[in-house]
mmCIF file of C-alpha atoms in Angstrom:
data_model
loop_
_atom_site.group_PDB
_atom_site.id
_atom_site.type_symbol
_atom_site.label_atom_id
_atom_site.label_comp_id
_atom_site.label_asym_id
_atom_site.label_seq_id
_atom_site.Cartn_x
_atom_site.Cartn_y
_atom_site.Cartn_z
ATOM 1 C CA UNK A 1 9.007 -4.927 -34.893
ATOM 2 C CA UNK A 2 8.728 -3.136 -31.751
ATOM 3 C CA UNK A 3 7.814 -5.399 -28.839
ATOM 4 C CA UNK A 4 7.590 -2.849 -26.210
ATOM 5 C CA UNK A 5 3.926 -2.238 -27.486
ATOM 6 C CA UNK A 6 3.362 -5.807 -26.630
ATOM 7 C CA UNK A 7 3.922 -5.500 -23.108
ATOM 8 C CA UNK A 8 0.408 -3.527 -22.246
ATOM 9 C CA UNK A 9 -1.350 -6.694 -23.800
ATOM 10 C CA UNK A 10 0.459 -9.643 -22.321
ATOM 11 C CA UNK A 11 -0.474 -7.380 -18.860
ATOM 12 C CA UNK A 12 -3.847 -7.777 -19.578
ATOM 13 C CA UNK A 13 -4.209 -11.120 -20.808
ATOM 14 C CA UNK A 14 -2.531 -12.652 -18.177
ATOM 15 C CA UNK A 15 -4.473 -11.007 -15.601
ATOM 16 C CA UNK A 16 -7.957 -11.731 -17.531
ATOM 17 C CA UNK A 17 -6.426 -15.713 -17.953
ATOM 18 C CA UNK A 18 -5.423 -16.103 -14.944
ATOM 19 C CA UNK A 19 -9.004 -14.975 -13.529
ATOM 20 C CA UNK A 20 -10.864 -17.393 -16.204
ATOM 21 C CA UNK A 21 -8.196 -20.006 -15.447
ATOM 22 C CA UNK A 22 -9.315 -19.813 -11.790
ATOM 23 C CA UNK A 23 -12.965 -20.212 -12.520
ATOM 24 C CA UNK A 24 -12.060 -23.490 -14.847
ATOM 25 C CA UNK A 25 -10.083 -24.667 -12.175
ATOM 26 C CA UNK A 26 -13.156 -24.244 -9.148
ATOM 27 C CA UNK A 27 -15.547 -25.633 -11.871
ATOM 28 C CA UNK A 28 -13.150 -28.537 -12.607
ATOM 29 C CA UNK A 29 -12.030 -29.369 -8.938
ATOM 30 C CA UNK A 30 -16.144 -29.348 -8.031
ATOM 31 C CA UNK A 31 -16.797 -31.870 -10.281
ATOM 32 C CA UNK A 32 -14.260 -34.009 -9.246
ATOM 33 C CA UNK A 33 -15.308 -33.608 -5.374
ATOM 34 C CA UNK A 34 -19.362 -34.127 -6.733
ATOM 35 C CA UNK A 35 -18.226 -37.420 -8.920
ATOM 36 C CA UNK A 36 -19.362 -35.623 -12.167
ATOM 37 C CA UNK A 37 -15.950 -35.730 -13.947
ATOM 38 C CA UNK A 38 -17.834 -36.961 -17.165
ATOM 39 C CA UNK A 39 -18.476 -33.466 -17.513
ATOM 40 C CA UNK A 40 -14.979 -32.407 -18.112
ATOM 41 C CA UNK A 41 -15.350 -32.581 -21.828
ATOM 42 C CA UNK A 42 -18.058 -29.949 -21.863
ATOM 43 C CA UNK A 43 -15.563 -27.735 -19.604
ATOM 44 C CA UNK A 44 -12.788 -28.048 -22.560
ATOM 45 C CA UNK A 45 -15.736 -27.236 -24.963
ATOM 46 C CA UNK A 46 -16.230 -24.207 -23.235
ATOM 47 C CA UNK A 47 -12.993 -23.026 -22.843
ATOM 48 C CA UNK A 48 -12.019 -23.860 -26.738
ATOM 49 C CA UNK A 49 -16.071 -22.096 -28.175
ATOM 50 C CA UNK A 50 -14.795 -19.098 -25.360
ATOM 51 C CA UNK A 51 -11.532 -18.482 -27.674
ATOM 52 C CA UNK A 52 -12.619 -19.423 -31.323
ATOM 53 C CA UNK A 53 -15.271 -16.833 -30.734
ATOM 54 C CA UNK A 54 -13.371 -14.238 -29.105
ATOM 55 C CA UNK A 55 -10.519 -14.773 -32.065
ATOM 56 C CA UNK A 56 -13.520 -14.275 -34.378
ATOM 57 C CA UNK A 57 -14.693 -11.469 -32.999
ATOM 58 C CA UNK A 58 -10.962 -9.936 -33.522
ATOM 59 C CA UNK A 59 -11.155 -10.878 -37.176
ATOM 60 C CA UNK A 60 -14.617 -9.034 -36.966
ATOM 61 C CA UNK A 61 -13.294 -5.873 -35.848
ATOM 62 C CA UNK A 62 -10.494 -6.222 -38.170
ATOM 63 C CA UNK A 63 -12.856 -6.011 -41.202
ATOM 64 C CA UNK A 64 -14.652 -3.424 -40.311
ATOM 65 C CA UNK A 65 -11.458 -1.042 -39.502
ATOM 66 C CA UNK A 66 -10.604 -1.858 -42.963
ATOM 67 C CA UNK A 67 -13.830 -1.553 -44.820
ATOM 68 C CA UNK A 68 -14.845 1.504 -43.229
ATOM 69 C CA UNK A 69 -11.431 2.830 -44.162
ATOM 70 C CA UNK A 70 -11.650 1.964 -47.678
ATOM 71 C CA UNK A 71 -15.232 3.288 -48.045
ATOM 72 C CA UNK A 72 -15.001 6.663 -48.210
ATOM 73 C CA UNK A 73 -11.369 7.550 -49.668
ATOM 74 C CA UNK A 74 -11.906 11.245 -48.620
ATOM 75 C CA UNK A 75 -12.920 10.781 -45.112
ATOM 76 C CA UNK A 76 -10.495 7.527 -44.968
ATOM 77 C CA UNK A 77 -7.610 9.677 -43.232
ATOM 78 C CA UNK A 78 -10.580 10.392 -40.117
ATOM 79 C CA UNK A 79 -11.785 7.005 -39.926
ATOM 80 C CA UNK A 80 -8.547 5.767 -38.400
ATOM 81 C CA UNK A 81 -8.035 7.482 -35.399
ATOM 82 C CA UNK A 82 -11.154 7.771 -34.645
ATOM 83 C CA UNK A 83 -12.218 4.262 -34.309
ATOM 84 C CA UNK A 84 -8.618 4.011 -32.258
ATOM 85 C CA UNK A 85 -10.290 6.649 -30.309
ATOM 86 C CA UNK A 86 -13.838 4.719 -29.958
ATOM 87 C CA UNK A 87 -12.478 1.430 -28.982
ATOM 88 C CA UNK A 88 -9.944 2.691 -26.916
ATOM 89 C CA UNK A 89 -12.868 4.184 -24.951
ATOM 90 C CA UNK A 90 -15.028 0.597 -24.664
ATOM 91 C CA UNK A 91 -11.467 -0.961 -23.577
ATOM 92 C CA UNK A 92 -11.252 1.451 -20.984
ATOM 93 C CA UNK A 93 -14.971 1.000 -19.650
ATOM 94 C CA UNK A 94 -14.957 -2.504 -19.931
ATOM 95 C CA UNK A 95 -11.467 -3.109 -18.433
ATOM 96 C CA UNK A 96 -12.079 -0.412 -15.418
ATOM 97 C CA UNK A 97 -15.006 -2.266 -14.845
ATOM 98 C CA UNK A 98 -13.736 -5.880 -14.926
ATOM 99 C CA UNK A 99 -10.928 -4.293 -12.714
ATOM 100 C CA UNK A 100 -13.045 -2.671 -10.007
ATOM 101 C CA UNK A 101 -15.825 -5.613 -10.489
ATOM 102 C CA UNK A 102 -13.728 -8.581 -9.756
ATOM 103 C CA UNK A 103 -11.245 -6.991 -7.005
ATOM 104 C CA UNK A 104 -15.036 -6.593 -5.341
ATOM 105 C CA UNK A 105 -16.530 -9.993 -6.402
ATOM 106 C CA UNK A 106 -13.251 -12.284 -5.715
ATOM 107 C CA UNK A 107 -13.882 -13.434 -2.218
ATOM 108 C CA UNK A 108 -17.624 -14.788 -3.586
ATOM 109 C CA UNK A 109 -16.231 -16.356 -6.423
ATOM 110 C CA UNK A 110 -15.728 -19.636 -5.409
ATOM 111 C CA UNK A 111 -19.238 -19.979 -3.605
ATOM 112 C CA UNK A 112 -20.618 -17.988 -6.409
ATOM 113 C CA UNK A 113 -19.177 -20.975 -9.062
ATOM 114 C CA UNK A 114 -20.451 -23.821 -6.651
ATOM 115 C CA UNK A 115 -23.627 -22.944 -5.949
ATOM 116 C CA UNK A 116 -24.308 -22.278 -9.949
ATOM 117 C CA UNK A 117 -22.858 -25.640 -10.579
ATOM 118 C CA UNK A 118 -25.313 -26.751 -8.313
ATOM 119 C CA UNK A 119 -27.977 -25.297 -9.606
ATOM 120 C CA UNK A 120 -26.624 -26.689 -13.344
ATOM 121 C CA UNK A 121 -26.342 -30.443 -12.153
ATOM 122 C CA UNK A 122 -29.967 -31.219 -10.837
ATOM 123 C CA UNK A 123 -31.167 -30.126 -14.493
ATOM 124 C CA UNK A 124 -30.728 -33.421 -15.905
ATOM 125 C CA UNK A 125 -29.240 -33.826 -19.143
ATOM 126 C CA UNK A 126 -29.256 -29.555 -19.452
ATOM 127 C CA UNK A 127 -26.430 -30.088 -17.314
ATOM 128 C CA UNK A 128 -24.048 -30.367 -20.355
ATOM 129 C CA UNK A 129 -24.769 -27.391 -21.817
ATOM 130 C CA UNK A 130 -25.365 -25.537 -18.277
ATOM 131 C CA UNK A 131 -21.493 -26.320 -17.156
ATOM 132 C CA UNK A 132 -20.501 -25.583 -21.293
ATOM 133 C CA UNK A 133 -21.752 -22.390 -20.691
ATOM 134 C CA UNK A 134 -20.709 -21.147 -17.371
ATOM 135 C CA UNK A 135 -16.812 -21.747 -18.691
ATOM 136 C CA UNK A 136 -18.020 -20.229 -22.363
ATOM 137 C CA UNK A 137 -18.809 -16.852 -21.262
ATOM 138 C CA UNK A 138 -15.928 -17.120 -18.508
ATOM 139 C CA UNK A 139 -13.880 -16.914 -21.409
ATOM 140 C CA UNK A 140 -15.645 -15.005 -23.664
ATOM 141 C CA UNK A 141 -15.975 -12.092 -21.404
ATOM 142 C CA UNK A 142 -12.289 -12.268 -20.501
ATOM 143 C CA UNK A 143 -11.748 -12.612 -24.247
ATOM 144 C CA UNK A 144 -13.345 -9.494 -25.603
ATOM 145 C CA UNK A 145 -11.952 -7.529 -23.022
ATOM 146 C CA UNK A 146 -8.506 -8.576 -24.577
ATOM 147 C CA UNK A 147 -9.864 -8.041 -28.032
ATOM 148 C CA UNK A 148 -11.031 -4.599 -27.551
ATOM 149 C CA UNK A 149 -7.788 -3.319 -25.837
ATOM 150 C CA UNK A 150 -5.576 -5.105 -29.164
ATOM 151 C CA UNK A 151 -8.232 -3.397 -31.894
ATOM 152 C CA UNK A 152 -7.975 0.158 -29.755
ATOM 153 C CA UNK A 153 -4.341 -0.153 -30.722
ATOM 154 C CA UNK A 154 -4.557 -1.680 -33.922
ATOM 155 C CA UNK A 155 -1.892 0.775 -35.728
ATOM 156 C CA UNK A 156 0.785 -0.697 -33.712
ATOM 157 C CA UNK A 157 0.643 -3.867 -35.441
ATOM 158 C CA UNK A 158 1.138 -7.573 -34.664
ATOM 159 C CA UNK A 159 3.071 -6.936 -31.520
ATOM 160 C CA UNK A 160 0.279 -6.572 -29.364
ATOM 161 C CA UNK A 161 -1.558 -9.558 -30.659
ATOM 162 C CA UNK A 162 1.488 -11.715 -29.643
ATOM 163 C CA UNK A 163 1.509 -9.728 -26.259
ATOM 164 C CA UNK A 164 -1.745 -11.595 -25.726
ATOM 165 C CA UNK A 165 -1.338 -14.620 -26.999
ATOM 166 C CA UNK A 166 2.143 -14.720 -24.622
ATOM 167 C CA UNK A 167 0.017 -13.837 -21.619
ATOM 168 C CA UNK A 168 -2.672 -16.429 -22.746
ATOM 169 C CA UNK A 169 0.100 -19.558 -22.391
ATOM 170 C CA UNK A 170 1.274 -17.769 -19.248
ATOM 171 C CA UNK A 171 -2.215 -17.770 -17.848
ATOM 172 C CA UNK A 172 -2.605 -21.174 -18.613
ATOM 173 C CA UNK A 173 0.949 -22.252 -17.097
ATOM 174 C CA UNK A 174 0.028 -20.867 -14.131
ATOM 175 C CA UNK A 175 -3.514 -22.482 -14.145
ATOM 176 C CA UNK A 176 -1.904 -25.864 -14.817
ATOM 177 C CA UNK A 177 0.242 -25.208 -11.447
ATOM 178 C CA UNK A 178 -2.289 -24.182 -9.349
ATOM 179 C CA UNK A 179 -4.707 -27.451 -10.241
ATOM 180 C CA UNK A 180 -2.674 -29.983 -11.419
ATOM 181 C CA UNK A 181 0.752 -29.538 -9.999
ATOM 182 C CA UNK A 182 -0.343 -28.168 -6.368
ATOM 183 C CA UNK A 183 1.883 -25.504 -6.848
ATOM 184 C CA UNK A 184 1.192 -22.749 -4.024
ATOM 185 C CA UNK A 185 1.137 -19.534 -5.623
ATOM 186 C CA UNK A 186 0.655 -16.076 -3.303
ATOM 187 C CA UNK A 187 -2.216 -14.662 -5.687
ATOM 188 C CA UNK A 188 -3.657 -12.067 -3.772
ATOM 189 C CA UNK A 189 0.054 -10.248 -3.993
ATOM 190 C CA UNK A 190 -0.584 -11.509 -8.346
ATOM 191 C CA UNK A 191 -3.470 -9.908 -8.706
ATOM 192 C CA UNK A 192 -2.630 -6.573 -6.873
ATOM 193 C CA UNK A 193 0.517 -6.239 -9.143
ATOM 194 C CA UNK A 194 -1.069 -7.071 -12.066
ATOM 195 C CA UNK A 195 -4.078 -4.482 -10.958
ATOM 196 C CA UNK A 196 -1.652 -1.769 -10.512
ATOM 197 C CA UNK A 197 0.026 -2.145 -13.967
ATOM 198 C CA UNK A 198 -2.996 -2.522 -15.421
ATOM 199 C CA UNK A 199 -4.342 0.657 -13.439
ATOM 200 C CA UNK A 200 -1.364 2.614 -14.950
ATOM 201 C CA UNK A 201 -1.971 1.012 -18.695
ATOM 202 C CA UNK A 202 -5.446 2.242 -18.539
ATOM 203 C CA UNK A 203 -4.506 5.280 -17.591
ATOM 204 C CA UNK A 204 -2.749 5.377 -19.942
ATOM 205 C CA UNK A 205 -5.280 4.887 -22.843
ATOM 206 C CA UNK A 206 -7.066 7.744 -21.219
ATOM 207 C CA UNK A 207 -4.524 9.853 -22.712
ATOM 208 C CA UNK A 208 -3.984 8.192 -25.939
ATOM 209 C CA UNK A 209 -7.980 7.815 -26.785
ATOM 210 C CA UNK A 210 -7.920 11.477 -25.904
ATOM 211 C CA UNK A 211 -5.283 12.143 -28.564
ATOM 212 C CA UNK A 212 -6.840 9.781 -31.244
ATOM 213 C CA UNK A 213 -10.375 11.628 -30.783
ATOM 214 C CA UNK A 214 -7.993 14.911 -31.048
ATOM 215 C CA UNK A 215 -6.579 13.927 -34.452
ATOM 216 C CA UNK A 216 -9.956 12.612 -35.903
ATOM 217 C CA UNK A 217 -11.494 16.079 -35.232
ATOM 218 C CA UNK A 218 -8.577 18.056 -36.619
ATOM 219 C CA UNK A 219 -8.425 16.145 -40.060
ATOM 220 C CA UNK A 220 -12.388 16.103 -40.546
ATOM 221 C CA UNK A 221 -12.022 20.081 -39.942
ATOM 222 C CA UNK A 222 -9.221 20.290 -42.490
ATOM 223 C CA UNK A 223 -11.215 18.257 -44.913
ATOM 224 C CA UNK A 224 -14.687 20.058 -44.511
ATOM 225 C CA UNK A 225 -15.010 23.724 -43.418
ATOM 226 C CA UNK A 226 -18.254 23.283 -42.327
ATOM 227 C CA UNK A 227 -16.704 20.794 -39.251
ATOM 228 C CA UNK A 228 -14.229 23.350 -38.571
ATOM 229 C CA UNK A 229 -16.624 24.474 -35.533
ATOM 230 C CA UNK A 230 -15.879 21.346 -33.995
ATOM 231 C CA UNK A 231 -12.400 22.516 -33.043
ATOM 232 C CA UNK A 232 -13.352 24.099 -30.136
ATOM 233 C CA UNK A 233 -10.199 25.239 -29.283
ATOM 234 C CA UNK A 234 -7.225 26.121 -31.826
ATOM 235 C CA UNK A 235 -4.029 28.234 -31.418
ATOM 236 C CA UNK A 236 -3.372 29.681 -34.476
ATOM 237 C CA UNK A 237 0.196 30.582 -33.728
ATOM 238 C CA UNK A 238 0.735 27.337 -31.693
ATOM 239 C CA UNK A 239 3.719 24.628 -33.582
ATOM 240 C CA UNK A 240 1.594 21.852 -32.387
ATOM 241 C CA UNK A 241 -1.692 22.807 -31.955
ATOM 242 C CA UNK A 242 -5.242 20.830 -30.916
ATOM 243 C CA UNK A 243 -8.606 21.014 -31.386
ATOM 244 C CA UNK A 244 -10.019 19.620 -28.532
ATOM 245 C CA UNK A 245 -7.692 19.486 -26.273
ATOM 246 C CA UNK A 246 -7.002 23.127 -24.958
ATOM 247 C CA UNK A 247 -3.357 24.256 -24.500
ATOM 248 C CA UNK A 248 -0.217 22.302 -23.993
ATOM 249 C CA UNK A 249 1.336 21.341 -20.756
ATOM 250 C CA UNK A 250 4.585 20.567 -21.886
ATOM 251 C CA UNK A 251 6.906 19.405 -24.708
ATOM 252 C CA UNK A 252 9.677 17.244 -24.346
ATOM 253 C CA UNK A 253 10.017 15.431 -27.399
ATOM 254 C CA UNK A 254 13.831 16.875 -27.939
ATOM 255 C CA UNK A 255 14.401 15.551 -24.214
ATOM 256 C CA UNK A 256 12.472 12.740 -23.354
ATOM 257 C CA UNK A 257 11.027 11.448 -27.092
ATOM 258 C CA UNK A 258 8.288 8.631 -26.357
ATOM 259 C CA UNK A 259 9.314 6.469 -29.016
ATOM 260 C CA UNK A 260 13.072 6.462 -28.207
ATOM 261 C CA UNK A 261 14.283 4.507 -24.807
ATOM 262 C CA UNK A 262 13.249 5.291 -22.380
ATOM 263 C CA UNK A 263 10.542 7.283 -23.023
ATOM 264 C CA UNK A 264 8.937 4.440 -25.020
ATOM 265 C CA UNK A 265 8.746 2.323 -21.735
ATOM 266 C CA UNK A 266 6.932 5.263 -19.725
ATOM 267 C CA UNK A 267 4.972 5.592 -23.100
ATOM 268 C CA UNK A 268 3.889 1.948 -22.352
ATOM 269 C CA UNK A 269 3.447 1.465 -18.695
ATOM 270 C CA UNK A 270 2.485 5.083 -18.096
ATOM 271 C CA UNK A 271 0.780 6.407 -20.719
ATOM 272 C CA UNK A 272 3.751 9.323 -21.155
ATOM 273 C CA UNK A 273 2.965 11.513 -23.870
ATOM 274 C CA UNK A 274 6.184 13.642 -25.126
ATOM 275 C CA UNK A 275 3.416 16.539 -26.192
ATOM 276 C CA UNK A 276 0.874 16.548 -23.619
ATOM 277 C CA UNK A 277 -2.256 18.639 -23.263
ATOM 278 C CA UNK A 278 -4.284 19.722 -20.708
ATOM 279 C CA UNK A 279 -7.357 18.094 -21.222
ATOM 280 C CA UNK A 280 -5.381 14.691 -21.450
ATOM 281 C CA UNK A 281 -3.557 15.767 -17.907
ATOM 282 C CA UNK A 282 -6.739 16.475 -16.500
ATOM 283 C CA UNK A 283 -8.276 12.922 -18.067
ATOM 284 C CA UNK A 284 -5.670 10.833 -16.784
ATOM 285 C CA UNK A 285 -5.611 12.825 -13.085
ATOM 286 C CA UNK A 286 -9.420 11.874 -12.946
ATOM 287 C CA UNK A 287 -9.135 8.248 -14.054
ATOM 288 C CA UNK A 288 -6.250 7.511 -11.269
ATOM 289 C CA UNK A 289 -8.540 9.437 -8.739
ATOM 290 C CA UNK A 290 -11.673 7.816 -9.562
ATOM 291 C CA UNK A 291 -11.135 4.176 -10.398
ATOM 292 C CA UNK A 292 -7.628 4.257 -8.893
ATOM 293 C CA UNK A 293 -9.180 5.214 -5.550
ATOM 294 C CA UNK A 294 -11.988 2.938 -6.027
ATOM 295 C CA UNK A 295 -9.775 -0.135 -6.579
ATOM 296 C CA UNK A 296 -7.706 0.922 -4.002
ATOM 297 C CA UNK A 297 -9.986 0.846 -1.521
ATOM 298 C CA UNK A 298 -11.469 -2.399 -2.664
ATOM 299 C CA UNK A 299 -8.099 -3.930 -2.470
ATOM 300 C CA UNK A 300 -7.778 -2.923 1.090
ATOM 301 C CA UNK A 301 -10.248 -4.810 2.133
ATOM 302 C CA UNK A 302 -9.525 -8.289 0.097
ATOM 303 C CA UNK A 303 -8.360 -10.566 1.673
ATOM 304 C CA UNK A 304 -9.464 -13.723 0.213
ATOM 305 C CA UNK A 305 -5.635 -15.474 0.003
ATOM 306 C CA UNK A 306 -4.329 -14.059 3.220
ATOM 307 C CA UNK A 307 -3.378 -17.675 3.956
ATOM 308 C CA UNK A 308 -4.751 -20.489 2.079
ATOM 309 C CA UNK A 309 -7.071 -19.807 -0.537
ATOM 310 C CA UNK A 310 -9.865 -21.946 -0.907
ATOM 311 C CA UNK A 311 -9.400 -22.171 -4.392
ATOM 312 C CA UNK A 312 -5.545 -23.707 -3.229
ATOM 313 C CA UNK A 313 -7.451 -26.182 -1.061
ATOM 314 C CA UNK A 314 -10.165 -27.481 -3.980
ATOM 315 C CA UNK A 315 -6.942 -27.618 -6.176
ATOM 316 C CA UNK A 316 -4.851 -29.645 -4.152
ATOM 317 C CA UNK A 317 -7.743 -32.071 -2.876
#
């Protein structure tokens, strides 16, 4: 089994954790400051509904890779990539988004948190459900994003599915130190190393989704004539030619093969493609310029843990 494919998801999982492992902790450290910590229950609820669902919504995607594939035995070879192809480009909206989102939102997170729980506790008895909730889609959201990135790259296997599930007990561990233990942890300097790698890993997909959607194409063109209009763009002559993705930049599969070390670790963290094509260069150029500089300059200007983060205060109180 190759475990280097399992590095993109424990990148991501950790990160996503250790962001829904914060809001537990604000939610749990609130209660125990308001005297509501016969609410804690509902907070476990929430965190366990969060992950049975998000684990069923894997299983979901899994079954309909596989009954889509068996469905139409002729068109079964086109189905493949380009569902690869489709999720990989939900995982990249929704993680750019949660990237960009909560690098923007993480200085109003903790007020954001108290003032719903708040809001929650003079409801009565809907308080239950109200704090259930909050932590449920916490999770859930964090959740899907992970499930989406592990279905985009379903061909690779099991490894990336125990890549998350080793940055899931990581993200815990390091919620359990921040608010239980007291353990001081610098996580503005987390949070902008995990953004970068998962920046580059994004970037990454870019290039791979762009591939996937190239092969899908291809194979529906060899299979029906009456698709082969779709490929755009086809050198005849060419050894490895696309369809949709113009001319190649460069080959260096004899020199640098992505799935032999090292190229398999610049595969992973970089998106490196041994055959690259221009429209892929020209995707993953755009991605880094766009969100990259986006993030970038949202980073600049966060500053939430410069010191002593609140949410290190609540925890150790």
């Amino acid at each position: 089994m190759d475990f280097t494919s399992a590095f993109p998801s424990f990148i991501i999982t950790l990160r996503e954790g250790v962001e829904a492992a914060l809001v537990v902790g604000i939610v749990l450290a609130y209660l125990k400051k308001a005297k509501q910590s016969h609410l804690n229950s509902w907070v476990y609820g929430g965190i366990a509904g969060g992950l049975v669902v998000s684990a069923l919504v894997g299983v979901l995607f899994g079954w309909v890779i596989q009954s889509l594939g068996s469905s139409n035995q002729k068109y079964a070879p086109v189905f493949e990539p380009l569902l690869e192809g489709v999720f990989s480009v939900a995982a990249i909206v929704m993680l750019s988004w949660m990237l960009v989102w909560m690098t923007q939102q993480a200085r109003l997170l903790k007020g954001q948190i108290e003032g719903a729980i708040d809001a929650t506790l003079t409801g009565g008895t809907a308080a239950r459900w109200g704090i259930f909730g909050l932590i449920f889609f916490a999770v859930l959201r964090e959740g899907f994003e992970t499930v989406l990135f592990v279905a985009a790259n379903f061909q690779q296997g099991l490894a990336p599915a125990l890549g998350a599930l080793a940055g899931l007990m990581c993200a815990v561990a390091i919620g359990v130190l921040l608010f239980r233990l007291g353990v001081k942890i610098n996580l503005r300097a987390f949070f902008l190393v995990m953004g970068v790698f998962l920046l580059l890993i994004v970037a990454g997909l870019v290039v791979s989704a762009l591939g996937h959607l190239d092969t899908a194409v291809s194979t529906l063109a060899q299979l029906d004539r009456q698709s082969e209009r779709l490929c755009f763009y086809y050198e005849r002559f060419a050894k490895f030619p696309s369809c949709i993705l113009g001319p190649m930049v460069w080959n260096t599969s004899k020199v640098l093969p992505e799935r032999q070390f090292p190229g398999i670790v610049l595969h992973t963290l970089f998106g490196y493609e041994d055959k690259l094509y221009v429209v892929q260069a020209v995707g993953y150029i755009l991605f880094l310029l766009t969100i990259g500089s986006i993030y970038l300059k949202s980073v600049t200007g966060w500053m939430p843990f410069a010191k002593r983060t609140s949410v290190e205060s609540t925890a150790n109180k």
